[in-house]
XYZ file of C-alpha atoms in Angstrom:
158
model
C -11.959 45.555 103.212
C -13.661 43.798 100.304
C -12.584 40.247 99.562
C -12.708 38.501 96.212
C -13.318 35.237 98.050
C -16.811 33.972 98.849
C -17.819 30.977 100.930
C -21.058 29.056 100.485
C -22.769 26.280 102.412
C -25.168 23.675 101.062
C -27.270 20.904 102.562
C -29.497 18.299 100.970
C -31.336 15.185 102.074
C -33.259 12.449 100.294
C -35.223 9.455 101.537
C -33.984 5.932 100.756
C -36.593 3.770 99.003
C -36.782 0.486 97.124
C -36.734 0.555 93.336
C -34.405 3.563 92.845
C -30.699 3.791 92.030
C -28.361 5.075 94.726
C -26.400 7.826 92.979
C -24.126 9.860 95.216
C -21.538 12.247 93.836
C -22.282 10.984 90.346
C -21.387 7.408 91.308
C -24.026 4.684 91.004
C -23.443 2.744 94.225
C -24.800 -0.806 94.458
C -27.317 -0.811 97.306
C -30.686 -2.391 98.092
C -32.304 1.068 98.136
C -31.910 4.287 96.208
C -32.611 7.954 96.747
C -36.070 9.348 96.098
C -36.382 12.697 94.357
C -37.586 14.571 91.296
C -34.154 14.269 89.662
C -31.753 11.392 90.281
C -31.677 12.684 93.916
C -27.877 12.899 94.150
C -27.566 14.455 97.629
C -23.879 15.278 97.252
C -24.274 17.033 93.898
C -27.268 18.964 95.261
C -25.446 20.047 98.436
C -22.436 21.204 96.417
C -24.667 23.047 93.942
C -26.359 24.869 96.825
C -22.956 25.750 98.309
C -21.797 27.207 94.986
C -25.033 29.137 94.579
C -24.754 30.391 98.151
C -21.225 31.646 97.544
C -22.236 33.616 94.450
C -25.513 34.711 96.124
C -27.506 32.877 93.465
C -30.240 31.367 95.623
C -30.577 27.592 95.745
C -30.810 24.677 93.346
C -34.617 24.753 93.428
C -34.576 28.308 92.067
C -32.695 27.241 88.934
C -34.196 23.763 88.583
C -37.639 23.672 90.243
C -39.011 20.261 91.165
C -42.316 21.393 89.688
C -40.758 21.501 86.206
C -41.168 18.182 84.354
C -38.023 18.986 82.353
C -35.950 18.008 85.402
C -37.746 14.737 86.180
C -35.022 12.099 86.476
C -32.347 14.676 85.623
C -28.675 13.824 85.956
C -27.592 15.923 88.931
C -24.023 16.201 87.644
C -25.404 18.018 84.605
C -27.318 20.321 86.947
C -24.123 20.859 88.965
C -22.212 21.707 85.775
C -24.923 24.245 84.905
C -24.614 25.743 88.398
C -20.842 26.065 87.962
C -21.399 27.743 84.602
C -23.940 30.085 86.209
C -21.359 31.050 88.849
C -18.803 31.711 86.083
C -21.321 33.909 84.271
C -21.520 35.985 87.465
C -17.720 36.332 87.506
C -16.792 33.542 89.955
C -14.416 30.620 89.674
C -14.432 27.501 91.836
C -11.501 27.310 94.265
C -12.193 24.513 96.765
C -14.910 22.478 98.473
C -15.321 20.126 101.397
C -18.274 17.742 101.607
C -19.678 15.335 104.189
C -22.183 12.554 103.522
C -24.216 11.146 106.442
C -25.513 7.592 106.093
C -25.275 4.261 107.816
C -25.269 2.477 104.458
C -24.021 2.243 101.780
C -20.351 2.568 102.655
C -18.964 5.720 101.027
C -15.218 5.179 101.557
C -14.588 2.980 98.512
C -16.263 5.569 96.240
C -14.769 8.864 97.506
C -12.146 9.346 94.809
C -14.576 8.364 92.029
C -17.057 10.913 93.424
C -14.439 13.672 93.443
C -13.512 12.868 89.817
C -17.164 12.605 88.688
C -18.007 16.001 90.144
C -15.566 17.506 87.669
C -13.283 19.393 90.036
C -9.591 18.623 90.449
C -9.442 15.851 93.064
C -7.046 17.924 95.173
C -9.650 20.723 95.327
C -12.560 18.752 96.739
C -12.811 16.758 99.929
C -15.420 14.010 100.222
C -15.906 12.236 103.536
C -18.648 10.361 105.335
C -20.068 9.666 108.763
C -22.389 6.889 109.860
C -24.017 8.885 112.701
C -23.459 5.778 114.874
C -26.951 4.465 113.993
C -28.573 7.609 115.449
C -31.303 9.612 113.718
C -32.921 8.998 110.368
C -29.554 8.655 108.593
C -28.346 6.086 111.108
C -31.625 4.191 110.908
C -31.263 3.917 107.116
C -34.251 6.108 106.252
C -32.282 8.586 104.158
C -28.981 10.179 103.284
C -27.903 13.737 103.975
C -24.984 15.744 102.620
C -23.337 19.024 103.564
C -20.915 21.024 101.485
C -18.929 24.202 101.852
C -17.174 25.775 98.919
C -14.910 28.680 98.189
C -15.300 30.779 95.059
C -13.125 33.621 93.846
C -14.519 36.660 92.059
C -12.495 37.087 88.896
C -14.168 40.053 87.241
């Protein structure tokens, strides 16, 4: 049996450093540290982009937007995510649903969840955004960085 549904999984992590903005899910969250990366280092947008690319068998975000390309220095990750969604559509897939988890001790994600879902550009009812603190364990719990996981479901339409 061949299904028109495809599932993808994505994971991303970025170090927290002084002097950078903390953008997660397209939301600029006030925090004493921000995420370090070639682009704006939005871990949630990157994890979701990788999940979408995984579902349509399109590789990973680094394949489309290499960190060696100066054109993507400081790039808005929501624009990269929109390009990934368009790439999936060009391959005959439509976004159905996603579920995402952000791992960090700080900043607190709860107050920003709905804004993140809206910023990502999917219907709010079709994307779950949640967080865990890791109970102060590991590099996330010690405040060294933030990680994000995402799974998504795409449907082949052509």
